[in-house]
Amino acid sequence: MKRMQIGLIGCGTVGEGVARILLDQQEILKDRLGMEMVLKKVADTDTQRTRSVTFAEGVFTTDASEILEDPEIDVVVEMVGGTGFAKDAILKAMEQGKHVVTANKKLLALEGNSLFAKAFQKNVTIAYEASVGGCMPIIKTLRENLVANRIFAMTGILNGTCNYILTEITRLGLSFEEALEQAKIKGFAEADPTLDIEGCDAAHKLAIISAIAYGMEIDFEGVYVEGISRIEPLDILYADQFGYRIKLLAISKNHGDSIEARVHPAMIPVDCLLSQVGGSVNALSIFGDCTGEMMLYGHGAGMMPTASAVVADLADIARDMKREDGGRLPALGYPSKNIRKIPVLPISEIQTHYYFRISAADQPGVLSRVSGILAKYSISIMSVHQKERHASDAVPLVFMTHRAKEADVRKALGEIRELPEIGCDPVLIRIEDPQANGCAHT
């Protein structure tokens, strides 16, 4: 029976999960693939970590070059993360004619175009299913299952840390800081959660899947990013009263000659399935012209869910090796000659509905002045609500608008902020149209 020999670089949380599956599931993998998957070497500099796997003598090393320079190793699994050593290791592996599996969404979002070009040049595969959505087969779905579809839009919850925090604020009325601390205690947030709570992690993932969906180069710099650190329980309370939930959404829309790609908090109706995705779970709604609406749902992170996706990539490479058919599937789902540059619309050009909360002095004429400014910029008010005071003499004025252009909204809020009756910066939260974004309803 043919064997595929694997070198694993990085045996942290997910790397340990990969090793566990390869060692514990040997028989089922052999039965399904008709090939033996052999974990020949594992490299990690941390020799003090307690791991749930026991390696045979000579398998574990602190020197990654033992993997990269071993001619018998067919596939390198990169589980180090980051953009420094990980990039160098992947490039060296490809130079040696080795296939690569990675879950490194940051590296792919920033350097994926050049890495995929190198893989094509060397006739090797970079597999990266685990980089987006953990155990959810988002990459495979977009590249293979939806190959006959023009993708119109994708809307998703792609960061479990943010989803957990917003869920707990909604459920228990916690402050952002309290919910973040709880997420750290439960292991859903890193000691430094900046990449998660400021939206960068979700933006990395959105840049990757937008490229696959639309046949374009990865353009992380074009993705608008806004995190959840400014979301207050008061706005979550008002959203609930109006029939909405606040989620950190990753949104991508195909306009043909341009796309939208943005990550930010948004209000979505409570009868939208995405609004009911709670805790640390992820979900992605995809709208195709043939399939219509479909949704993927599952654990977007964690040792075993992510490791499962890594091993699925290894299985695909094994099947290709068995048929001597490497490079069967292009990295972004399109032949490299068909990958285009498609401009990403700046956030100023998008149009959607808006929620504003303005803290105003309780004086006659304030509402009319604010309404006049909104009218000046052609922003049509759908409803306005004067809410009860909260811990100050100021009165919260809450506006819900019809569709408006972001640039006009920013100008209007800039003028409103300068009114002497306005106590602090207005709060802006976008309201997403489920029909336009492909969000199914219950």
C-alpha positions as a Markdown table, in Angstrom:
| # | Residue | x | y | z |
|---|---|---|---|---|
| 1 | Met | 0.0 | 0.0 | 0.0 |
| 2 | Lys | 1.3 | 3.4 | -0.9 |
| 3 | Arg | 2.3 | 5.7 | 1.9 |
| 4 | Met | 2.1 | 9.5 | 2.3 |
| 5 | Gln | 4.7 | 10.8 | 4.7 |
| 6 | Ile | 3.9 | 13.9 | 6.7 |
| 7 | Gly | 6.0 | 16.5 | 8.6 |
| 8 | Leu | 4.1 | 18.6 | 11.1 |
| 9 | Ile | 5.7 | 22.0 | 12.0 |
| 10 | Gly | 4.1 | 23.4 | 15.1 |
| 11 | Cys | 2.5 | 21.2 | 17.8 |
| 12 | Gly | 0.5 | 23.8 | 19.7 |
| 13 | Thr | -3.3 | 23.4 | 20.2 |
| 14 | Val | -4.3 | 22.7 | 16.6 |
| 15 | Gly | -1.0 | 20.9 | 15.7 |
| 16 | Glu | -1.6 | 18.6 | 18.7 |
| 17 | Gly | -5.1 | 17.9 | 17.4 |
| 18 | Val | -3.7 | 17.0 | 13.9 |
| 19 | Ala | -1.2 | 14.6 | 15.4 |
| 20 | Arg | -3.9 | 13.0 | 17.5 |
| 21 | Ile | -6.1 | 12.4 | 14.5 |
| 22 | Leu | -3.3 | 11.0 | 12.4 |
| 23 | Leu | -2.2 | 8.6 | 15.1 |
| 24 | Asp | -5.7 | 7.6 | 16.5 |
| 25 | Gln | -7.6 | 7.4 | 13.2 |
| 26 | Gln | -5.0 | 5.5 | 11.2 |
| 27 | Glu | -7.2 | 2.6 | 10.3 |
| 28 | Ile | -10.3 | 4.6 | 9.3 |
| 29 | Leu | -8.1 | 6.9 | 7.1 |
| 30 | Lys | -6.4 | 3.9 | 5.5 |
| 31 | Asp | -9.7 | 2.3 | 4.8 |
| 32 | Arg | -11.2 | 5.5 | 3.2 |
| 33 | Leu | -8.1 | 6.5 | 1.3 |
| 34 | Gly | -6.5 | 3.2 | 0.3 |
| 35 | Met | -3.3 | 4.8 | 1.4 |
| 36 | Glu | -1.4 | 5.0 | 4.7 |
| 37 | Met | -0.8 | 8.4 | 6.2 |
| 38 | Val | 2.4 | 8.4 | 8.2 |
| 39 | Leu | 3.3 | 11.2 | 10.6 |
| 40 | Lys | 7.1 | 10.9 | 10.2 |
| 41 | Lys | 8.3 | 14.0 | 12.0 |
| 42 | Val | 6.9 | 16.7 | 14.4 |
| 43 | Ala | 8.8 | 19.9 | 15.0 |
| 44 | Asp | 8.2 | 22.3 | 17.8 |
| 45 | Thr | 10.5 | 24.4 | 20.0 |
| 46 | Asp | 8.3 | 24.0 | 23.1 |
| 47 | Thr | 9.6 | 20.8 | 24.8 |
| 48 | Gln | 7.9 | 21.6 | 28.1 |
| 49 | Arg | 4.3 | 21.5 | 27.0 |
| 50 | Thr | 2.2 | 18.6 | 28.2 |
| 51 | Arg | 0.6 | 17.0 | 25.2 |
| 52 | Ser | -2.1 | 14.3 | 24.9 |
| 53 | Val | -0.1 | 12.4 | 22.3 |
| 54 | Thr | 2.9 | 10.2 | 22.7 |
| 55 | Phe | 5.3 | 10.1 | 19.7 |
| 56 | Ala | 7.5 | 7.2 | 18.8 |
| 57 | Glu | 11.2 | 7.7 | 19.4 |
| 58 | Gly | 12.8 | 10.0 | 16.8 |
| 59 | Val | 9.5 | 11.6 | 15.7 |
| 60 | Phe | 9.7 | 14.7 | 17.8 |
| 61 | Thr | 12.3 | 17.4 | 17.1 |
| 62 | Thr | 13.0 | 21.0 | 17.8 |
| 63 | Asp | 14.5 | 21.6 | 14.4 |
| 64 | Ala | 12.1 | 22.2 | 11.6 |
| 65 | Ser | 14.8 | 21.8 | 9.0 |
| 66 | Glu | 14.7 | 18.0 | 9.7 |
| 67 | Ile | 11.3 | 18.1 | 8.0 |
| 68 | Leu | 11.9 | 20.7 | 5.3 |
| 69 | Glu | 15.1 | 18.9 | 4.1 |
| 70 | Asp | 13.9 | 15.3 | 4.4 |
| 71 | Pro | 13.4 | 14.0 | 0.8 |
| 72 | Glu | 11.0 | 11.3 | 2.0 |
| 73 | Ile | 8.4 | 13.8 | 3.5 |
| 74 | Asp | 5.7 | 14.4 | 0.9 |
| 75 | Val | 3.6 | 17.0 | 2.8 |
| 76 | Val | 4.4 | 19.7 | 5.3 |
| 77 | Val | 1.7 | 20.8 | 7.7 |
| 78 | Glu | 2.4 | 24.4 | 8.9 |
| 79 | Met | 0.7 | 25.0 | 12.3 |
| 80 | Val | 3.1 | 27.8 | 13.5 |
| 81 | Gly | 1.0 | 30.8 | 12.5 |
| 82 | Gly | 2.1 | 34.3 | 11.8 |
| 83 | Thr | 3.8 | 35.7 | 8.8 |
| 84 | Gly | 7.5 | 35.3 | 9.5 |
| 85 | Phe | 8.9 | 31.8 | 10.0 |
| 86 | Ala | 5.7 | 30.3 | 8.7 |
| 87 | Lys | 6.1 | 32.0 | 5.3 |
| 88 | Asp | 9.8 | 31.0 | 5.1 |
| 89 | Ala | 8.9 | 27.4 | 6.0 |
| 90 | Ile | 6.2 | 27.1 | 3.3 |
| 91 | Leu | 8.4 | 28.6 | 0.6 |
| 92 | Lys | 11.2 | 26.2 | 1.5 |
| 93 | Ala | 8.8 | 23.3 | 1.5 |
| 94 | Met | 7.6 | 24.2 | -2.0 |
| 95 | Glu | 11.1 | 24.7 | -3.3 |
| 96 | Gln | 11.8 | 21.1 | -2.1 |
| 97 | Gly | 8.7 | 19.9 | -4.1 |
| 98 | Lys | 6.6 | 19.3 | -1.0 |
| 99 | His | 2.9 | 19.9 | -0.8 |
| 100 | Val | 1.7 | 22.2 | 2.1 |
| 101 | Val | -1.3 | 22.3 | 4.4 |
| 102 | Thr | -1.9 | 25.3 | 6.5 |
| 103 | Ala | -4.6 | 27.0 | 8.7 |
| 104 | Asn | -2.8 | 30.3 | 8.6 |
| 105 | Lys | -5.4 | 32.8 | 7.5 |
| 106 | Lys | -3.4 | 35.9 | 8.2 |
| 107 | Leu | -0.5 | 34.7 | 6.1 |
| 108 | Leu | -2.8 | 33.8 | 3.2 |
| 109 | Ala | -4.7 | 37.1 | 3.4 |
| 110 | Leu | -1.5 | 39.1 | 3.2 |
| 111 | Glu | 0.8 | 36.8 | 1.1 |
| 112 | Gly | -1.6 | 34.3 | -0.5 |
| 113 | Asn | -1.3 | 35.7 | -4.0 |
| 114 | Ser | 2.5 | 35.2 | -4.1 |
| 115 | Leu | 2.4 | 31.8 | -2.3 |
| 116 | Phe | -0.2 | 30.4 | -4.7 |
| 117 | Ala | 1.8 | 31.6 | -7.6 |
| 118 | Lys | 4.9 | 29.8 | -6.3 |
| 119 | Ala | 2.8 | 26.6 | -5.7 |
| 120 | Phe | 1.7 | 26.8 | -9.3 |
| 121 | Gln | 5.2 | 27.3 | -10.5 |
| 122 | Lys | 6.5 | 24.3 | -8.5 |
| 123 | Asn | 3.4 | 22.1 | -9.3 |
| 124 | Val | 2.6 | 21.5 | -5.7 |
| 125 | Thr | -0.6 | 22.1 | -3.7 |
| 126 | Ile | -1.3 | 24.5 | -0.9 |
| 127 | Ala | -4.4 | 23.3 | 1.0 |
| 128 | Tyr | -6.0 | 25.6 | 3.5 |
| 129 | Glu | -9.5 | 24.5 | 4.3 |
| 130 | Ala | -8.9 | 25.1 | 8.1 |
| 131 | Ser | -8.0 | 28.8 | 7.5 |
| 132 | Val | -11.6 | 29.8 | 7.3 |
| 133 | Gly | -14.4 | 28.4 | 9.5 |
| 134 | Gly | -12.6 | 25.6 | 11.3 |
| 135 | Cys | -14.6 | 22.4 | 10.6 |
| 136 | Met | -17.0 | 24.1 | 8.2 |
| 137 | Pro | -16.1 | 23.2 | 4.6 |
| 138 | Ile | -16.3 | 26.7 | 3.3 |
| 139 | Ile | -13.3 | 26.5 | 1.0 |
| 140 | Lys | -14.4 | 23.2 | -0.5 |
| 141 | Thr | -17.9 | 24.4 | -0.9 |
| 142 | Leu | -16.9 | 27.5 | -2.8 |
| 143 | Arg | -14.2 | 25.9 | -4.9 |
| 144 | Glu | -16.0 | 22.6 | -5.7 |
| 145 | Asn | -19.6 | 22.3 | -4.7 |
| 146 | Leu | -20.7 | 25.7 | -6.0 |
| 147 | Val | -18.5 | 25.6 | -9.1 |
| 148 | Ala | -21.6 | 26.0 | -11.4 |
| 149 | Asn | -22.8 | 29.1 | -9.5 |
| 150 | Arg | -22.2 | 32.8 | -9.8 |
| 151 | Ile | -21.9 | 33.9 | -6.2 |
| 152 | Phe | -24.0 | 37.0 | -5.5 |
| 153 | Ala | -23.3 | 37.5 | -1.8 |
| 154 | Met | -21.9 | 36.0 | 1.4 |
| 155 | Thr | -22.8 | 37.0 | 4.9 |
| 156 | Gly | -21.3 | 35.4 | 7.9 |
| 157 | Ile | -20.3 | 35.2 | 11.5 |
| 158 | Leu | -16.6 | 34.3 | 11.1 |
| 159 | Asn | -15.2 | 35.0 | 14.6 |
| 160 | Gly | -16.3 | 32.9 | 17.6 |
| 161 | Thr | -14.7 | 35.2 | 20.1 |
| 162 | Cys | -16.8 | 38.2 | 19.0 |
| 163 | Asn | -19.9 | 36.1 | 18.7 |
| 164 | Tyr | -19.5 | 34.8 | 22.2 |
| 165 | Ile | -19.0 | 38.3 | 23.6 |
| 166 | Leu | -22.0 | 39.7 | 21.8 |
| 167 | Thr | -24.1 | 36.7 | 22.8 |
| 168 | Glu | -23.3 | 37.2 | 26.5 |
| 169 | Ile | -23.9 | 40.9 | 26.4 |
| 170 | Thr | -27.3 | 40.2 | 24.9 |
| 171 | Arg | -28.1 | 37.3 | 27.2 |
| 172 | Leu | -26.9 | 38.7 | 30.5 |
| 173 | Gly | -26.6 | 42.5 | 30.0 |
| 174 | Leu | -22.8 | 42.4 | 30.7 |
| 175 | Ser | -20.6 | 45.2 | 29.7 |
| 176 | Phe | -18.1 | 44.6 | 26.9 |
| 177 | Glu | -15.2 | 44.4 | 29.3 |
| 178 | Glu | -17.1 | 41.9 | 31.5 |
| 179 | Ala | -18.0 | 39.7 | 28.5 |
| 180 | Leu | -14.4 | 39.8 | 27.2 |
| 181 | Glu | -13.1 | 38.7 | 30.6 |
| 182 | Gln | -15.6 | 35.8 | 30.6 |
| 183 | Ala | -14.5 | 34.8 | 27.1 |
| 184 | Lys | -10.8 | 34.7 | 28.3 |
| 185 | Ile | -11.7 | 32.6 | 31.3 |
| 186 | Lys | -13.6 | 30.1 | 29.1 |
| 187 | Gly | -10.8 | 30.0 | 26.6 |
| 188 | Phe | -12.7 | 31.7 | 23.7 |
| 189 | Ala | -10.4 | 34.7 | 23.7 |
| 190 | Glu | -6.6 | 35.0 | 23.6 |
| 191 | Ala | -4.7 | 36.9 | 26.3 |
| 192 | Asp | -4.3 | 39.6 | 23.6 |
| 193 | Pro | -7.7 | 39.5 | 21.8 |
| 194 | Thr | -7.1 | 42.5 | 19.5 |
| 195 | Leu | -7.1 | 40.6 | 16.2 |
| 196 | Asp | -10.5 | 39.1 | 17.2 |
| 197 | Ile | -12.4 | 42.0 | 18.8 |
| 198 | Glu | -11.2 | 44.6 | 16.2 |
| 199 | Gly | -12.4 | 42.5 | 13.3 |
| 200 | Cys | -9.1 | 41.7 | 11.7 |
| 201 | Asp | -9.4 | 37.9 | 12.1 |
| 202 | Ala | -12.8 | 37.9 | 10.3 |
| 203 | Ala | -11.4 | 40.3 | 7.7 |
| 204 | His | -8.5 | 37.9 | 6.9 |
| 205 | Lys | -11.1 | 35.1 | 6.3 |
| 206 | Leu | -13.4 | 37.4 | 4.2 |
| 207 | Ala | -10.5 | 38.4 | 2.0 |
| 208 | Ile | -9.7 | 34.7 | 1.2 |
| 209 | Ile | -13.3 | 33.6 | 0.5 |
| 210 | Ser | -14.1 | 36.6 | -1.6 |
| 211 | Ala | -11.2 | 35.8 | -3.8 |
| 212 | Ile | -12.5 | 32.2 | -4.3 |
| 213 | Ala | -16.1 | 33.3 | -4.8 |
| 214 | Tyr | -15.4 | 35.9 | -7.4 |
| 215 | Gly | -12.2 | 34.7 | -9.1 |
| 216 | Met | -10.1 | 37.7 | -8.0 |
| 217 | Glu | -6.8 | 38.3 | -6.3 |
| 218 | Ile | -6.8 | 38.3 | -2.5 |
| 219 | Asp | -7.2 | 41.9 | -1.5 |
| 220 | Phe | -7.1 | 42.2 | 2.3 |
| 221 | Glu | -6.2 | 45.9 | 2.2 |
| 222 | Gly | -9.6 | 46.6 | 0.5 |
| 223 | Val | -11.6 | 45.1 | 3.3 |
| 224 | Tyr | -13.3 | 47.6 | 5.5 |
| 225 | Val | -12.8 | 46.6 | 9.2 |
| 226 | Glu | -14.6 | 47.7 | 12.3 |
| 227 | Gly | -14.6 | 45.8 | 15.6 |
| 228 | Ile | -17.0 | 45.4 | 18.5 |
| 229 | Ser | -15.2 | 47.2 | 21.3 |
| 230 | Arg | -17.5 | 50.2 | 21.1 |
| 231 | Ile | -20.8 | 48.2 | 21.2 |
| 232 | Glu | -22.7 | 49.1 | 24.4 |
| 233 | Pro | -25.4 | 47.1 | 26.2 |
| 234 | Leu | -27.7 | 50.1 | 25.6 |
| 235 | Asp | -27.6 | 49.6 | 21.9 |
| 236 | Ile | -28.1 | 45.8 | 22.2 |
| 237 | Leu | -31.2 | 46.6 | 24.4 |
| 238 | Tyr | -32.6 | 49.0 | 21.8 |
| 239 | Ala | -31.9 | 46.5 | 19.0 |
| 240 | Asp | -33.8 | 43.9 | 20.8 |
| 241 | Gln | -36.8 | 46.3 | 21.3 |
| 242 | Phe | -36.8 | 46.9 | 17.6 |
| 243 | Gly | -36.6 | 43.2 | 16.7 |
| 244 | Tyr | -32.9 | 43.0 | 15.9 |
| 245 | Arg | -29.7 | 41.3 | 17.1 |
| 246 | Ile | -26.3 | 42.8 | 16.8 |
| 247 | Lys | -23.6 | 40.5 | 15.3 |
| 248 | Leu | -20.1 | 41.1 | 13.9 |
| 249 | Leu | -20.8 | 40.3 | 10.3 |
| 250 | Ala | -18.4 | 39.6 | 7.4 |
| 251 | Ile | -20.2 | 40.8 | 4.3 |
| 252 | Ser | -19.2 | 40.3 | 0.7 |
| 253 | Lys | -21.4 | 41.3 | -2.3 |
| 254 | Asn | -20.7 | 40.9 | -6.0 |
| 255 | His | -21.5 | 43.9 | -8.2 |
| 256 | Gly | -19.9 | 42.4 | -11.3 |
| 257 | Asp | -17.3 | 45.1 | -11.9 |
| 258 | Ser | -16.7 | 45.7 | -8.2 |
| 259 | Ile | -17.3 | 44.0 | -4.9 |
| 260 | Glu | -18.2 | 45.0 | -1.3 |
| 261 | Ala | -16.0 | 43.4 | 1.4 |
| 262 | Arg | -16.6 | 44.6 | 4.9 |
| 263 | Val | -16.5 | 43.5 | 8.5 |
| 264 | His | -18.4 | 45.4 | 11.2 |
| 265 | Pro | -21.1 | 45.1 | 13.8 |
| 266 | Ala | -24.6 | 45.1 | 12.2 |
| 267 | Met | -28.2 | 44.7 | 13.3 |
| 268 | Ile | -30.1 | 41.8 | 11.7 |
| 269 | Pro | -33.7 | 40.8 | 12.2 |
| 270 | Val | -34.3 | 38.3 | 15.0 |
| 271 | Asp | -36.1 | 36.0 | 12.5 |
| 272 | Cys | -32.9 | 35.7 | 10.4 |
| 273 | Leu | -31.0 | 32.4 | 11.0 |
| 274 | Leu | -27.7 | 34.2 | 11.5 |
| 275 | Ser | -29.2 | 36.2 | 14.4 |
| 276 | Gln | -29.8 | 32.9 | 16.2 |
| 277 | Val | -26.2 | 31.7 | 15.9 |
| 278 | Gly | -25.0 | 32.1 | 19.5 |
| 279 | Gly | -21.9 | 31.4 | 21.6 |
| 280 | Ser | -18.6 | 30.7 | 19.9 |
| 281 | Val | -20.2 | 29.1 | 16.8 |
| 282 | Asn | -19.6 | 30.4 | 13.3 |
| 283 | Ala | -22.0 | 30.4 | 10.3 |
| 284 | Leu | -21.8 | 31.6 | 6.7 |
| 285 | Ser | -24.8 | 32.3 | 4.4 |
| 286 | Ile | -23.9 | 32.0 | 0.6 |
| 287 | Phe | -26.2 | 33.1 | -2.2 |
| 288 | Gly | -25.6 | 31.4 | -5.6 |
| 289 | Asp | -27.6 | 31.9 | -8.8 |
| 290 | Cys | -28.4 | 28.2 | -9.1 |
| 291 | Thr | -28.6 | 27.2 | -5.5 |
| 292 | Gly | -30.2 | 30.3 | -4.0 |
| 293 | Glu | -29.6 | 30.5 | -0.2 |
| 294 | Met | -27.5 | 28.0 | 1.7 |
| 295 | Met | -25.9 | 28.1 | 5.1 |
| 296 | Leu | -22.9 | 26.5 | 6.7 |
| 297 | Tyr | -22.8 | 26.2 | 10.5 |
| 298 | Gly | -20.3 | 24.8 | 12.9 |
| 299 | His | -17.3 | 25.4 | 15.2 |
| 300 | Gly | -15.0 | 27.9 | 13.6 |
| 301 | Ala | -12.0 | 27.2 | 15.9 |
| 302 | Gly | -10.8 | 24.7 | 18.6 |
| 303 | Met | -8.3 | 21.9 | 18.6 |
| 304 | Met | -10.3 | 19.0 | 17.1 |
| 305 | Pro | -12.7 | 20.8 | 14.7 |
| 306 | Thr | -9.8 | 22.7 | 13.1 |
| 307 | Ala | -7.6 | 19.6 | 13.1 |
| 308 | Ser | -10.4 | 17.7 | 11.3 |
| 309 | Ala | -10.3 | 20.2 | 8.5 |
| 310 | Val | -6.5 | 20.0 | 8.3 |
| 311 | Val | -6.6 | 16.2 | 8.0 |
| 312 | Ala | -9.3 | 16.5 | 5.3 |
| 313 | Asp | -6.9 | 18.6 | 3.3 |
| 314 | Leu | -4.2 | 15.9 | 3.8 |
| 315 | Ala | -6.8 | 13.3 | 2.5 |
| 316 | Asp | -7.4 | 15.3 | -0.6 |
| 317 | Ile | -3.7 | 15.5 | -1.3 |
| 318 | Ala | -3.3 | 11.8 | -0.7 |
| 319 | Arg | -6.0 | 11.0 | -3.2 |
| 320 | Asp | -4.3 | 13.3 | -5.8 |
| 321 | Met | -1.0 | 11.6 | -5.1 |
| 322 | Lys | -2.5 | 8.2 | -5.5 |
| 323 | Arg | -3.8 | 9.1 | -9.0 |
| 324 | Glu | -0.6 | 11.1 | -9.7 |
| 325 | Asp | -2.8 | 14.0 | -10.4 |
| 326 | Gly | -1.3 | 16.9 | -8.4 |
| 327 | Gly | -2.6 | 20.3 | -9.0 |
| 328 | Arg | -6.1 | 19.0 | -10.0 |
| 329 | Leu | -7.7 | 21.9 | -8.1 |
| 330 | Pro | -6.4 | 25.4 | -8.5 |
| 331 | Ala | -5.7 | 27.2 | -5.2 |
| 332 | Leu | -8.4 | 29.8 | -5.6 |
| 333 | Gly | -10.7 | 27.6 | -7.7 |
| 334 | Tyr | -9.9 | 29.3 | -11.0 |
| 335 | Pro | -7.0 | 28.7 | -13.4 |
| 336 | Ser | -4.3 | 31.3 | -12.5 |
| 337 | Lys | -4.7 | 33.0 | -15.9 |
| 338 | Asn | -8.4 | 33.6 | -15.1 |
| 339 | Ile | -7.8 | 35.3 | -11.8 |
| 340 | Arg | -8.6 | 39.0 | -12.1 |
| 341 | Lys | -8.1 | 42.2 | -10.2 |
| 342 | Ile | -11.6 | 43.4 | -9.1 |
| 343 | Pro | -11.8 | 46.7 | -7.2 |
| 344 | Val | -13.3 | 46.6 | -3.8 |
| 345 | Leu | -15.7 | 49.5 | -3.1 |
| 346 | Pro | -14.6 | 51.9 | -0.3 |
| 347 | Ile | -17.0 | 51.9 | 2.6 |
| 348 | Ser | -18.0 | 55.4 | 1.7 |
| 349 | Glu | -19.7 | 54.0 | -1.4 |
| 350 | Ile | -21.9 | 51.3 | 0.2 |
| 351 | Gln | -25.6 | 51.8 | 0.7 |
| 352 | Thr | -27.6 | 50.2 | 3.6 |
| 353 | His | -30.0 | 51.0 | 6.4 |
| 354 | Tyr | -28.7 | 52.7 | 9.6 |
| 355 | Tyr | -29.3 | 53.0 | 13.3 |
| 356 | Phe | -28.2 | 56.2 | 15.0 |
| 357 | Arg | -28.2 | 56.9 | 18.7 |
| 358 | Ile | -27.7 | 60.5 | 19.6 |
| 359 | Ser | -27.4 | 61.8 | 23.1 |
| 360 | Ala | -29.2 | 65.2 | 23.1 |
| 361 | Ala | -30.1 | 67.9 | 25.7 |
| 362 | Asp | -33.8 | 67.8 | 26.6 |
| 363 | Gln | -34.6 | 71.1 | 24.8 |
| 364 | Pro | -37.2 | 72.2 | 22.2 |
| 365 | Gly | -36.1 | 72.1 | 18.6 |
| 366 | Val | -33.2 | 69.6 | 18.9 |
| 367 | Leu | -35.1 | 66.9 | 17.0 |
| 368 | Ser | -36.0 | 69.2 | 14.1 |
| 369 | Arg | -32.4 | 70.4 | 13.8 |
| 370 | Val | -31.1 | 66.9 | 13.7 |
| 371 | Ser | -33.8 | 65.9 | 11.2 |
| 372 | Gly | -33.0 | 68.9 | 9.0 |
| 373 | Ile | -29.3 | 67.8 | 8.8 |
| 374 | Leu | -30.3 | 64.3 | 7.8 |
| 375 | Ala | -32.7 | 65.7 | 5.1 |
| 376 | Lys | -29.9 | 67.9 | 3.8 |
| 377 | Tyr | -27.9 | 64.8 | 2.9 |
| 378 | Ser | -30.9 | 62.9 | 1.5 |
| 379 | Ile | -31.1 | 60.5 | 4.5 |
| 380 | Ser | -34.7 | 59.4 | 4.9 |
| 381 | Ile | -35.9 | 58.6 | 8.4 |
| 382 | Met | -37.9 | 55.4 | 8.7 |
| 383 | Ser | -38.6 | 55.9 | 12.5 |
| 384 | Val | -37.4 | 58.0 | 15.4 |
| 385 | His | -37.7 | 57.1 | 19.1 |
| 386 | Gln | -37.0 | 59.3 | 22.1 |
| 387 | Lys | -35.9 | 56.8 | 24.8 |
| 388 | Glu | -35.8 | 57.2 | 28.6 |
| 389 | Arg | -32.8 | 58.9 | 30.2 |
| 390 | His | -29.9 | 56.6 | 31.2 |
| 391 | Ala | -27.6 | 57.9 | 34.0 |
| 392 | Ser | -27.5 | 61.5 | 32.7 |
| 393 | Asp | -29.7 | 64.5 | 31.9 |
| 394 | Ala | -29.3 | 63.7 | 28.2 |
| 395 | Val | -32.1 | 62.1 | 26.3 |
| 396 | Pro | -31.2 | 59.3 | 23.8 |
| 397 | Leu | -32.7 | 59.9 | 20.4 |
| 398 | Val | -32.7 | 56.8 | 18.2 |
| 399 | Phe | -33.2 | 57.0 | 14.4 |
| 400 | Met | -33.8 | 54.1 | 12.0 |
| 401 | Thr | -33.2 | 55.2 | 8.4 |
| 402 | His | -34.1 | 53.9 | 4.9 |
| 403 | Arg | -31.2 | 53.0 | 2.6 |
| 404 | Ala | -28.6 | 55.7 | 2.5 |
| 405 | Lys | -25.1 | 56.2 | 1.2 |
| 406 | Glu | -22.3 | 55.8 | 3.8 |
| 407 | Ala | -20.5 | 58.9 | 2.7 |
| 408 | Asp | -23.7 | 61.0 | 3.2 |
| 409 | Val | -24.3 | 59.4 | 6.6 |
| 410 | Arg | -20.7 | 60.3 | 7.8 |
| 411 | Lys | -21.1 | 63.9 | 6.7 |
| 412 | Ala | -24.5 | 64.2 | 8.4 |
| 413 | Leu | -23.2 | 62.7 | 11.7 |
| 414 | Gly | -20.2 | 65.0 | 11.5 |
| 415 | Glu | -22.5 | 68.1 | 11.4 |
| 416 | Ile | -24.8 | 66.6 | 14.1 |
| 417 | Arg | -21.8 | 66.1 | 16.4 |
| 418 | Glu | -21.1 | 69.8 | 16.2 |
| 419 | Leu | -24.5 | 70.9 | 17.5 |
| 420 | Pro | -24.2 | 72.4 | 21.0 |
| 421 | Glu | -27.1 | 70.3 | 22.3 |
| 422 | Ile | -25.3 | 67.0 | 21.4 |
| 423 | Gly | -23.5 | 65.5 | 24.4 |
| 424 | Cys | -21.2 | 62.9 | 22.8 |
| 425 | Asp | -20.3 | 61.2 | 19.5 |
| 426 | Pro | -23.4 | 59.7 | 17.8 |
| 427 | Val | -23.4 | 55.9 | 17.7 |
| 428 | Leu | -23.8 | 54.4 | 14.2 |
| 429 | Ile | -24.7 | 50.7 | 13.6 |
| 430 | Arg | -25.5 | 49.5 | 10.1 |
| 431 | Ile | -28.7 | 47.5 | 9.5 |
| 432 | Glu | -28.4 | 44.7 | 7.0 |
| 433 | Asp | -31.1 | 43.8 | 4.5 |
| 434 | Pro | -31.5 | 40.0 | 4.8 |
| 435 | Gln | -32.9 | 39.8 | 1.2 |
| 436 | Ala | -29.9 | 41.5 | -0.2 |
| 437 | Asn | -27.3 | 39.7 | 1.9 |
| 438 | Gly | -28.7 | 36.2 | 1.5 |
| 439 | Cys | -29.8 | 35.7 | 5.1 |
| 440 | Ala | -32.4 | 33.0 | 5.4 |
| 441 | His | -35.4 | 33.4 | 7.7 |
| 442 | Thr | -37.1 | 31.1 | 10.1 |
